[in-house]
Short mmCIF file of C-alpha atoms and ligand atoms in Angstrom, two decimals:
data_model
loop_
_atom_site.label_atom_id
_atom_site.label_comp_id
_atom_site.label_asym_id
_atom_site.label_seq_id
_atom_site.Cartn_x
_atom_site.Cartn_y
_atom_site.Cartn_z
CA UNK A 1 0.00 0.00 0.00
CA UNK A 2 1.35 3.48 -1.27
CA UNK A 3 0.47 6.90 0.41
CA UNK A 4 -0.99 9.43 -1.63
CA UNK A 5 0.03 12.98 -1.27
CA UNK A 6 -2.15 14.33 1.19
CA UNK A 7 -1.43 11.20 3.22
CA UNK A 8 -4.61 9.23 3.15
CA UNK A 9 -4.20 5.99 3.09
CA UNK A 10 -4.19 4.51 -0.98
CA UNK A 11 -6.22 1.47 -1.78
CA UNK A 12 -5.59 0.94 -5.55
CA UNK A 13 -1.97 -0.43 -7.12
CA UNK A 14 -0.16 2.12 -9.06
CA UNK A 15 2.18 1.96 -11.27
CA UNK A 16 5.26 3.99 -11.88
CA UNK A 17 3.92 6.28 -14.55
CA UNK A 18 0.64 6.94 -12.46
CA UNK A 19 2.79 7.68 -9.12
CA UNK A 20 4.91 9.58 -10.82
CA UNK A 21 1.53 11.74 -12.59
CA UNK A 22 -0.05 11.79 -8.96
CA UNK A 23 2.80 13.61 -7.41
CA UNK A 24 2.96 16.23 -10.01
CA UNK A 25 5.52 15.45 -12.25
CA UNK A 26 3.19 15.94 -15.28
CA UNK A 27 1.82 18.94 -13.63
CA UNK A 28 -0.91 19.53 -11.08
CA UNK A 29 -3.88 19.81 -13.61
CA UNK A 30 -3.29 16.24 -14.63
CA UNK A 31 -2.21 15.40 -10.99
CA UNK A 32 -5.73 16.54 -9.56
CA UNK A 33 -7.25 14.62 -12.08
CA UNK A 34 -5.71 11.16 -11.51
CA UNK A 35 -6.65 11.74 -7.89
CA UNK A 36 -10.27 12.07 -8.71
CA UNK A 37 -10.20 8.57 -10.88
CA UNK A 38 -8.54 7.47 -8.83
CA UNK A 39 -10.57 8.55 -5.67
CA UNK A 40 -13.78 7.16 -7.23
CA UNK A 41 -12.75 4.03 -8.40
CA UNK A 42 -11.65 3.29 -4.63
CA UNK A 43 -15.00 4.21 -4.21
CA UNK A 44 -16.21 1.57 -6.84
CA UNK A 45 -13.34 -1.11 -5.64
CA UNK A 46 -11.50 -0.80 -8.19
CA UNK A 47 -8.28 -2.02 -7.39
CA UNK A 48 -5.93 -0.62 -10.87
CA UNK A 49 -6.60 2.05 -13.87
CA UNK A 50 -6.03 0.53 -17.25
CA UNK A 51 -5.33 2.86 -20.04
CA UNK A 52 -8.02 4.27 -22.53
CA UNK A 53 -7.65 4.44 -26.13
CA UNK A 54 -10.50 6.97 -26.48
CA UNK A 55 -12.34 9.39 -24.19
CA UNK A 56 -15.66 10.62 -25.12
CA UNK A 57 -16.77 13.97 -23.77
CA UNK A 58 -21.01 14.10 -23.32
CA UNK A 59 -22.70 16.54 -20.95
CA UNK A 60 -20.98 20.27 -22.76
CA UNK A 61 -24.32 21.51 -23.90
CA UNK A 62 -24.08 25.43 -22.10
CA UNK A 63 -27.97 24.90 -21.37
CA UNK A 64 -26.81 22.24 -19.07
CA UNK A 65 -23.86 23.04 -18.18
CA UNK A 66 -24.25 26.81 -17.35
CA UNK A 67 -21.79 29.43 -16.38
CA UNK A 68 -20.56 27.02 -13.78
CA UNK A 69 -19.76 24.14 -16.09
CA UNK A 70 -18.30 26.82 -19.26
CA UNK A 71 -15.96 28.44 -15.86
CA UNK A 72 -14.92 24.93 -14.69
CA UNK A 73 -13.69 24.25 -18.51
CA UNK A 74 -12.15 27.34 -19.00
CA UNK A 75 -9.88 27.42 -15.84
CA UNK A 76 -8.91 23.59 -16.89
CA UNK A 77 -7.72 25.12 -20.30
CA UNK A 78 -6.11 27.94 -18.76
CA UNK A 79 -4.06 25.68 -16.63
CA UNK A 80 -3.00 23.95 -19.48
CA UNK A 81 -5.40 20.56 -19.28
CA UNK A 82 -5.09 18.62 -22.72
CA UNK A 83 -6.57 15.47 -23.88
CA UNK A 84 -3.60 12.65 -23.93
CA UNK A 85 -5.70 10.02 -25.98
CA UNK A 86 -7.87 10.70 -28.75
CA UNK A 87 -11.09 12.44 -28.23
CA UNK A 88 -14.20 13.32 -29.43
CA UNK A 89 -16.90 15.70 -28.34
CA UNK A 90 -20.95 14.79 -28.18
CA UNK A 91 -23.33 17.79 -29.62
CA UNK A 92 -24.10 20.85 -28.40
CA UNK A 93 -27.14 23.07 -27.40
CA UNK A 94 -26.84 25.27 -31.15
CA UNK A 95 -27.03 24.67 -34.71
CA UNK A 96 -23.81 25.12 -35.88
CA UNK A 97 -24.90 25.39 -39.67
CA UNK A 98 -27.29 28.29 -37.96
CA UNK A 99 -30.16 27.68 -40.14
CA UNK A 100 -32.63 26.00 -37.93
CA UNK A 101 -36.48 27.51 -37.72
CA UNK A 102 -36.55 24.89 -34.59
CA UNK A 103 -33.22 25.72 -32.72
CA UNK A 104 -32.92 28.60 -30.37
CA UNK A 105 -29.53 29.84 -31.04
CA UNK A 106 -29.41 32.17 -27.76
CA UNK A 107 -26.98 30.48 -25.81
CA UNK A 108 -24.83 30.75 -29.36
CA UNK A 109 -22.17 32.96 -27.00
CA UNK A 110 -21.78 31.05 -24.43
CA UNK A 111 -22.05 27.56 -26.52
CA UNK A 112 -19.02 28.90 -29.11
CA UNK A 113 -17.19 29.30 -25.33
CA UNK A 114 -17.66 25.98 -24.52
CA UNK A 115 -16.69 24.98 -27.47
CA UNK A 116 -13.53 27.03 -27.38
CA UNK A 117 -12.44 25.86 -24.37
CA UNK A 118 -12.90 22.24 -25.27
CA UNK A 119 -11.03 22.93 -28.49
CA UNK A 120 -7.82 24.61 -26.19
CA UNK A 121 -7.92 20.70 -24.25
CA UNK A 122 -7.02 19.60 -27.65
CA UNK A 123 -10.61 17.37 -27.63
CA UNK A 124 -11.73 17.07 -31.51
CA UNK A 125 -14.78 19.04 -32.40
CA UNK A 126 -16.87 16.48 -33.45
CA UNK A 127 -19.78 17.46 -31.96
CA UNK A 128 -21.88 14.54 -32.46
CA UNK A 129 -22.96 11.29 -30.43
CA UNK A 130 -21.49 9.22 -33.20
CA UNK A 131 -17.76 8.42 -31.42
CA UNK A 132 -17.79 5.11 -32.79
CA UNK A 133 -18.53 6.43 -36.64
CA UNK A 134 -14.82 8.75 -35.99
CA UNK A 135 -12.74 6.15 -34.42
CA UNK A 136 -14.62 2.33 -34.61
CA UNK A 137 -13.45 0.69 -31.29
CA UNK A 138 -12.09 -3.23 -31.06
CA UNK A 139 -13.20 -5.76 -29.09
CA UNK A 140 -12.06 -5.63 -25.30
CA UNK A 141 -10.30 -2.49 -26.17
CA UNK A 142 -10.80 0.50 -23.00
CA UNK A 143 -12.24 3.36 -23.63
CA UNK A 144 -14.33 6.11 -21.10
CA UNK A 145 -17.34 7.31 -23.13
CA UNK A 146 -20.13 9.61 -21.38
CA UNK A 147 -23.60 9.49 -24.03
CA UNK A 148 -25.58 6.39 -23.18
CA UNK A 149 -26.40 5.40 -27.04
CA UNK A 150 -22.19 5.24 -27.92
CA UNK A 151 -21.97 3.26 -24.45
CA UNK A 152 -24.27 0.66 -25.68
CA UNK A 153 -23.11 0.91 -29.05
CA UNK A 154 -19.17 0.51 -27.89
CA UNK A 155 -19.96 -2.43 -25.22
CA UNK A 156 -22.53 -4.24 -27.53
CA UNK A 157 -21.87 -4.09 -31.34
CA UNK A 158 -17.99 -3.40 -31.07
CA UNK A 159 -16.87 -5.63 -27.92
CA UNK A 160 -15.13 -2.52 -26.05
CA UNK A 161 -15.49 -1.54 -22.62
CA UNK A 162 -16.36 1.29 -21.10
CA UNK A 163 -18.86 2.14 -18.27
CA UNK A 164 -21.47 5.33 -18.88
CA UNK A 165 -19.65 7.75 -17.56
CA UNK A 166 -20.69 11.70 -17.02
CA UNK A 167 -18.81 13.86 -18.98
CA UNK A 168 -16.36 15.15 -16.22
CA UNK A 169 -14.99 12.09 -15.12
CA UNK A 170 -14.65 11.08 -18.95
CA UNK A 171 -12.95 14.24 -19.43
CA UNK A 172 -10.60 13.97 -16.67
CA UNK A 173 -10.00 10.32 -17.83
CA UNK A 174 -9.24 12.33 -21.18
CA UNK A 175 -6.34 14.36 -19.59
CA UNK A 176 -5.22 11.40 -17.60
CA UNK A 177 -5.21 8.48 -20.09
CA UNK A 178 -6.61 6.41 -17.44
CA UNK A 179 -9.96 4.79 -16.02
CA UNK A 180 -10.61 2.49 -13.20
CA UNK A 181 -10.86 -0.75 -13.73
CA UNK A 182 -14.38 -1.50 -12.39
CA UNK A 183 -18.35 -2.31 -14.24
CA UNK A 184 -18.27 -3.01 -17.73
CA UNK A 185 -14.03 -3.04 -17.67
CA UNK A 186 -13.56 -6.08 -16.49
CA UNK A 187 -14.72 -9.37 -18.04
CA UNK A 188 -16.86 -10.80 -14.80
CA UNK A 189 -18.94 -7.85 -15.08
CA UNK A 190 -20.46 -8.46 -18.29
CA UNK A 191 -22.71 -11.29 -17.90
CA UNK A 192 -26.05 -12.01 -19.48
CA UNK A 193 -28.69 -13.04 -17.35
CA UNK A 194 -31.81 -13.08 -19.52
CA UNK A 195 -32.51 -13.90 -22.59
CA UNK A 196 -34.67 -12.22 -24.88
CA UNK A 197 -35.82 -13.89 -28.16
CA UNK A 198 -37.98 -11.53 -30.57
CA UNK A 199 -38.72 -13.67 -33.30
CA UNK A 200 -40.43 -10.80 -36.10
CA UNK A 201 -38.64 -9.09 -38.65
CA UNK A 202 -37.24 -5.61 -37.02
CA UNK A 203 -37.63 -2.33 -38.50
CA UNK A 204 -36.76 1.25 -37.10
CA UNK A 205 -39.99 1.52 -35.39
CA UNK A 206 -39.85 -2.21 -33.54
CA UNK A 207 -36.49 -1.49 -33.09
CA UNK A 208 -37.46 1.68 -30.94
CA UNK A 209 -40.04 -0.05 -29.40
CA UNK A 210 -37.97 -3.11 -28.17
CA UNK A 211 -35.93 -0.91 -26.73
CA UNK A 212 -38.03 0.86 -25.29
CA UNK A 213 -39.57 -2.10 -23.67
CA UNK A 214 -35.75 -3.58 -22.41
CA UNK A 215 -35.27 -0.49 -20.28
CA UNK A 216 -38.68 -0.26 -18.67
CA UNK A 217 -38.86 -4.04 -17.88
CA UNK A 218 -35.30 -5.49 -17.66
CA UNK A 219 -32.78 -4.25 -15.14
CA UNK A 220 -29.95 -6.86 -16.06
CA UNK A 221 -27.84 -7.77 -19.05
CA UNK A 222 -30.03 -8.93 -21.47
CA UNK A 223 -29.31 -11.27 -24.54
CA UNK A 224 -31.54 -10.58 -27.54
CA UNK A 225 -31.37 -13.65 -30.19
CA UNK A 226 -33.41 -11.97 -33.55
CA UNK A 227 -35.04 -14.36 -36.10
CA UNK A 228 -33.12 -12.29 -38.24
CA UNK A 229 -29.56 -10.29 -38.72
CA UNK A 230 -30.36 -6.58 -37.87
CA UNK A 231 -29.47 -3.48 -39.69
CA UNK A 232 -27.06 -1.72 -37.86
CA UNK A 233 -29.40 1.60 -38.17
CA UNK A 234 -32.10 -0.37 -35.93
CA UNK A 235 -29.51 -1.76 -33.24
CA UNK A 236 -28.44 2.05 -33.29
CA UNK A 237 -32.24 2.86 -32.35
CA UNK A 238 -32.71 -0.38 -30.14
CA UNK A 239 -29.91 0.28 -28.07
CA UNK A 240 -30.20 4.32 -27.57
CA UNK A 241 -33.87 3.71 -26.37
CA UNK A 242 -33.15 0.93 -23.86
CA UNK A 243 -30.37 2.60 -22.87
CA UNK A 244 -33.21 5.59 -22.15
CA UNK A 245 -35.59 4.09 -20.34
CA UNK A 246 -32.87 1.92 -18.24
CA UNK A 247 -29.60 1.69 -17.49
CA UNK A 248 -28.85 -0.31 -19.73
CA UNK A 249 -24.80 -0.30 -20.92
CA UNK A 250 -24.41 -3.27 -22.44
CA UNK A 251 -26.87 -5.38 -24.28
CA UNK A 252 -25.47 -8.58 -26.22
CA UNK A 253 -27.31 -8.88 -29.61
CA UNK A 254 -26.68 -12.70 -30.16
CA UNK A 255 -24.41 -13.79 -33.53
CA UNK A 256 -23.44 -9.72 -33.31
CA UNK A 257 -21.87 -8.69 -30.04
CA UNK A 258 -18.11 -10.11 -30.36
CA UNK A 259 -17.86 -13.47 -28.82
CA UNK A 260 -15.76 -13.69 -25.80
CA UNK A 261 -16.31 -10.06 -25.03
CA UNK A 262 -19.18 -11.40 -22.29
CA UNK A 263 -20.20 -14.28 -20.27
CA UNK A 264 -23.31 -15.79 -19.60
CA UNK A 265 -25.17 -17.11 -16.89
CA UNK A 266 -28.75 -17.06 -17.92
CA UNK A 267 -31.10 -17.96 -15.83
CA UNK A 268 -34.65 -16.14 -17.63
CA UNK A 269 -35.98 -16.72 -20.46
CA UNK A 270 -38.73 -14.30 -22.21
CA UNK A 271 -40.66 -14.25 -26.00
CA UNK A 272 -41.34 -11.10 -27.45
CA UNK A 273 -43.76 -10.48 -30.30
CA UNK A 274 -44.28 -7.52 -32.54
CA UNK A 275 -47.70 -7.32 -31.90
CA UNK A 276 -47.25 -7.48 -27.95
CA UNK A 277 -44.86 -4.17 -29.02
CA UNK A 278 -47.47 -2.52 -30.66
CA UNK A 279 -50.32 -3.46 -28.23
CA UNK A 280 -48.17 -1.97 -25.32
CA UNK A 281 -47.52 1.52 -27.01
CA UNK A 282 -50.51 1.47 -29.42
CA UNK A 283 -51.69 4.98 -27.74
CA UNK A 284 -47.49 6.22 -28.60
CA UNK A 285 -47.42 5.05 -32.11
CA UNK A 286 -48.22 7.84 -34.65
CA UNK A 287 -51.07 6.90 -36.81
CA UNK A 288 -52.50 10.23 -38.59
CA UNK A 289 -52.05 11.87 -41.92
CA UNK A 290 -49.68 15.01 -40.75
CA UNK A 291 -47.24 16.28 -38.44
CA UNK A 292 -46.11 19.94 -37.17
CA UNK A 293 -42.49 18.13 -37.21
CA UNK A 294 -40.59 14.38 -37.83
CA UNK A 295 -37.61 14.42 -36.14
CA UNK A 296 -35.16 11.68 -37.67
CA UNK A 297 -31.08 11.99 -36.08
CA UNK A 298 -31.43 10.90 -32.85
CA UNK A 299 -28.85 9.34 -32.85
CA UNK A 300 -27.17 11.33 -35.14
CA UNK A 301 -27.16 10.04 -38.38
CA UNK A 302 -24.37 8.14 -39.96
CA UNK A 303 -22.82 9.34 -43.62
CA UNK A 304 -24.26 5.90 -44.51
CA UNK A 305 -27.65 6.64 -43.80
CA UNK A 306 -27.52 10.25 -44.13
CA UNK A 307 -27.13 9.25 -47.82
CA UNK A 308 -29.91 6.61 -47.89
CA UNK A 309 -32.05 9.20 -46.65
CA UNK A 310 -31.63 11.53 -49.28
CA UNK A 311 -31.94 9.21 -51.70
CA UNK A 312 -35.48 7.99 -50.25
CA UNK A 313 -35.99 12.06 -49.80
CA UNK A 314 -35.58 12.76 -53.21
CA UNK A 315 -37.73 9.81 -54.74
CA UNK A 316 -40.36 9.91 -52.12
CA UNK A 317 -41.01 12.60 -49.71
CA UNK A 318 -44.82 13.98 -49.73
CA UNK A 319 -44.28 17.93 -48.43
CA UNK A 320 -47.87 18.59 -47.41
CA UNK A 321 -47.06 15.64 -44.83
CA UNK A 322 -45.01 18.58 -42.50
CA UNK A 323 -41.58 19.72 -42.04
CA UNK A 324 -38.99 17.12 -41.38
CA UNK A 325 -36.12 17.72 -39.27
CA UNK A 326 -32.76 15.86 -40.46
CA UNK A 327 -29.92 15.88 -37.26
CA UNK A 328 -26.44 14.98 -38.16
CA UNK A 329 -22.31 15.35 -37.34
CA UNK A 330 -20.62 18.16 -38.77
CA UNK A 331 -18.46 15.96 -40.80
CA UNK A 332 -21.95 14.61 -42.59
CA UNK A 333 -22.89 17.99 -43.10
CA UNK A 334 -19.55 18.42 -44.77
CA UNK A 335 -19.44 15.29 -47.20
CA UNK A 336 -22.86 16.44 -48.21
CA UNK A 337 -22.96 19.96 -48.72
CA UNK A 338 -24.73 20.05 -52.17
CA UNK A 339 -27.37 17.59 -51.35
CA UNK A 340 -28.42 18.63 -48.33
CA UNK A 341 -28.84 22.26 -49.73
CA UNK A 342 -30.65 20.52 -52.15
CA UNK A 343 -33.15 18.84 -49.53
CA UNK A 344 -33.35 22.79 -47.60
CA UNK A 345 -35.08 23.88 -50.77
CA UNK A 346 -37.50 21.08 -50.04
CA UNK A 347 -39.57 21.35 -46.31
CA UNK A 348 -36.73 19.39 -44.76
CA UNK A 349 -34.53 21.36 -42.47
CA UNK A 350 -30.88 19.44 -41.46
CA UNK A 351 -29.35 20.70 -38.08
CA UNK A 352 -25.95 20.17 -37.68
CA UNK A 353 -23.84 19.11 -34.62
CA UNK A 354 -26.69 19.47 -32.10
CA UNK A 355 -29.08 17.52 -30.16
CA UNK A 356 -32.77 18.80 -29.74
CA UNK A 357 -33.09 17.35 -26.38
CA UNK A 358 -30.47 19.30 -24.81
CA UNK A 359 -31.33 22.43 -27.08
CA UNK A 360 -33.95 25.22 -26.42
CA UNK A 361 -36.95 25.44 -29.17
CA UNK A 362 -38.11 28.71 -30.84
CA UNK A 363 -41.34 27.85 -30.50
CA UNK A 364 -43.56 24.44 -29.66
CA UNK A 365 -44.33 21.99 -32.53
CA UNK A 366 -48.11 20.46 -31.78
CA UNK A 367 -46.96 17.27 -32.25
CA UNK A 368 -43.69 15.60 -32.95
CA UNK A 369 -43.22 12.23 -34.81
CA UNK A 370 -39.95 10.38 -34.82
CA UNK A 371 -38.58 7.02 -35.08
CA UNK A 372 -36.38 7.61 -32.38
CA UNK A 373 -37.38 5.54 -28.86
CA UNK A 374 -34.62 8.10 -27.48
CA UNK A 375 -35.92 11.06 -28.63
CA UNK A 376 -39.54 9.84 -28.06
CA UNK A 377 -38.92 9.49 -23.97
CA UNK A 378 -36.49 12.81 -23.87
CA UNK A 379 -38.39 15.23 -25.47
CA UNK A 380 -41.36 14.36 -23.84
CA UNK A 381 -40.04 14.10 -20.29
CA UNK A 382 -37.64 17.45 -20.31
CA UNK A 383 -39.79 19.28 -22.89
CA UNK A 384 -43.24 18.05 -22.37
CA UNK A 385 -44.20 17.88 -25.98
CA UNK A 386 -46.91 15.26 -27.77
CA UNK A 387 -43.98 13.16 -29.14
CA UNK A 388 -45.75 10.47 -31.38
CA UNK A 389 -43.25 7.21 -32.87
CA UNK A 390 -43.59 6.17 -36.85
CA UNK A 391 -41.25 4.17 -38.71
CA UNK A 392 -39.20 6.16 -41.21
CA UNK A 393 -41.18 5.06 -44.23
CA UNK A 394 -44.25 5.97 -42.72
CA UNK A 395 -42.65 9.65 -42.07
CA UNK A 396 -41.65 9.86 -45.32
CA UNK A 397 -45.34 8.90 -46.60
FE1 F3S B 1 -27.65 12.03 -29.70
FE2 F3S B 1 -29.11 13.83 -28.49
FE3 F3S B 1 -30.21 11.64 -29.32
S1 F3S B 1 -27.04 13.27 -27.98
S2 F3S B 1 -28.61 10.14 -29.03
S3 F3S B 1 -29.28 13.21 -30.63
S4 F3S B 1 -30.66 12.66 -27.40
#
């Protein structure tokens, strides 16, 4: 057993290189901010750190941060605080194309602050909840990510580990390079317990909905077998809605997960139909001719389906349906450009490197159809609209 600094007693091995961080030789920023890992994953009994590959910053939207959360960045950047692995940034609270009807660009100041600050750190500007689109993670590989849908993306579809983290302790695992080694880290920790088989064909809309139904009802790991293999779109939506209405981190899609990445131990068994989906959030499920708004980007959308969308845009899309809303990464936006001015021209509005959940609205759409389980439970809870959930086609009309 080491001492620490301030002479409490240390519970956690350390080696050399983290000693040598923890007493300063690497400078007090990064000092302080090995002692807090370090301090909470005694708290966790974690007994090492292991070293990340990739941080992922969530939580820098100014309308939740505030003044106290821009301050706290700024003074790290002004006492020279830098990212040591690669990483990436999750969206903010403004359009950055600055276009949006929908958007409230007021906090634009304070968000372009944030933003700066971040930027100083040396963390990429990414601005989107898409890590795993910049920088695919491999299986077993360590990584601290906050934003619950790139947790359960990184743990379930890529075999990585990392535990759902709030964006200040993945930030300070940022300027570290290191994360306790507790939850999802180690191997023990990721065992299924019940098995889920849904035997239908899954869309965007059942995918939403099972996920949906995983977070309200199931509080361990669950195993999902599917009748068939899924798009990755729909585990996208599956896994951002469970992850939603539970806590859900890690959810092992059977025959996709990487093998060896989990253990299991299952000891429940449940059936789920597509009808018992739709009879449980029949009064949730949009069935009407028009919208004030479809919301389709949350999660952001991928370059891959960002193009299939236009494409189905441009060949389908009914404008006296309502305005659609199209949310994607500012690297999208950029590989795009002429199409997506194309699709402005057109009813459909694209919002760039922002999140509507943690954003402030202009004004209140009557009702708001997505195919989003995510965004269905988010903007209803923390901005009480009538949020209705349609498959994509449907949307699209
Ligand atoms: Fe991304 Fe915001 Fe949805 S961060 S997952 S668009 S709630």
């Amino acid at each position: 057993m080491d001492q620490v600094q301030d002479g409490e007693a240390q519970l956690m091995y350390l080696t050399r290189e983290q000693e040598r961080i923890l007493s300063g030789e690497e400078g007090w920023v990064k000092a302080k901010a090995l002692r807090v890992i370090v301090k909470v994953g005694e708290a966790l009994g974690a007994d090492e750190l292991v070293k990340i590959r990739h941080a992922h910053v969530s939580g820098i939207s100014y309308t939740n941060i505030g003044e106290p959360g821009l301050k706290f960045l700024e003074e790290l950047a002004e006492n020279g605080a830098e990212a040591t692995v690669y990483t990436t940034s999750n969206p903010t609270c403004i359009d950055l194309a600055g276009e949006s009807s929908l958007i409230d660009q007021g906090y634009l100041d304070q968000q372009l602050l944030v933003n700066k600050a971040l930027e100083k750190m040396k963390i990429k500007p990414t601005y989107t909840c898409l890590p795993y689109m910049l920088r695919p993670p491999s299986p077993h590989e360590h990584l601290t990510w906050g934003e619950s849908n790139a947790v359960a993306m990184a743990n379930s579809f890529y075999g990585a580990r990392t535990n759902r983290e709030g964006g200040p302790i993945a930030l300070l695992a940022s300027i570290t390079g290191y994360i306790y080694n507790a939850g999802l880290h180690k191997l023990e920790e990721r065992c299924v317990k019940t098995l889920i088989k849904y035997e239908d064909k899954l869309d965007d809309l059942t995918a939403s909905l099972l996920g949906l139904w995983i977070g309200e009802n199931i509080d361990e790991i669950p195993m999902i077998e599917l009748s068939t293999i899924p798009r990755i779109q729909d585990v996208k939506l599956l896994l951002a809605s469970a992850a939603a209405t539970g806590s859900h981190a890690l959810i092992v899609i059977k025959g996709l997960t990487p093998l060896k990445t989990y253990i299991e131990d299952i000891n429940d068994k449940i059936t789920i139909r597509r009808k018992d989906l739709i009879r449980t959030y029949k009064d949730n499920i949009w069935s009407g001719k028009n919208y004030s708004l479809a919301y389709i980007g949350c999660p952001h959308l991928s370059a891959t389906e960002t193009l299939r969308i236009i494409k189905l845009l441009e060949k389908k899309y009914d404008r006296t349906m309502g305005k659609i809303i199209l949310s994607i990464p500012p690297l999208v936006s950029s590989l795009f450009r002429k199409e997506l001015e194309a699709l402005r021209n057109k009813n459909i509005e694209v919002i760039t490197g922002t999140c509507p959940v943690v954003a402030r609205f202009k004004y209140r759409p009557d009702i708001i159809v997505t195919n989003s389980g995510k965004a269905f439970f988010y903007l209803r809870k923390l901005h009480r609209l009538d949020v209705r959930l349609a498959s994509l086609n449907s949307i699209i009309g």
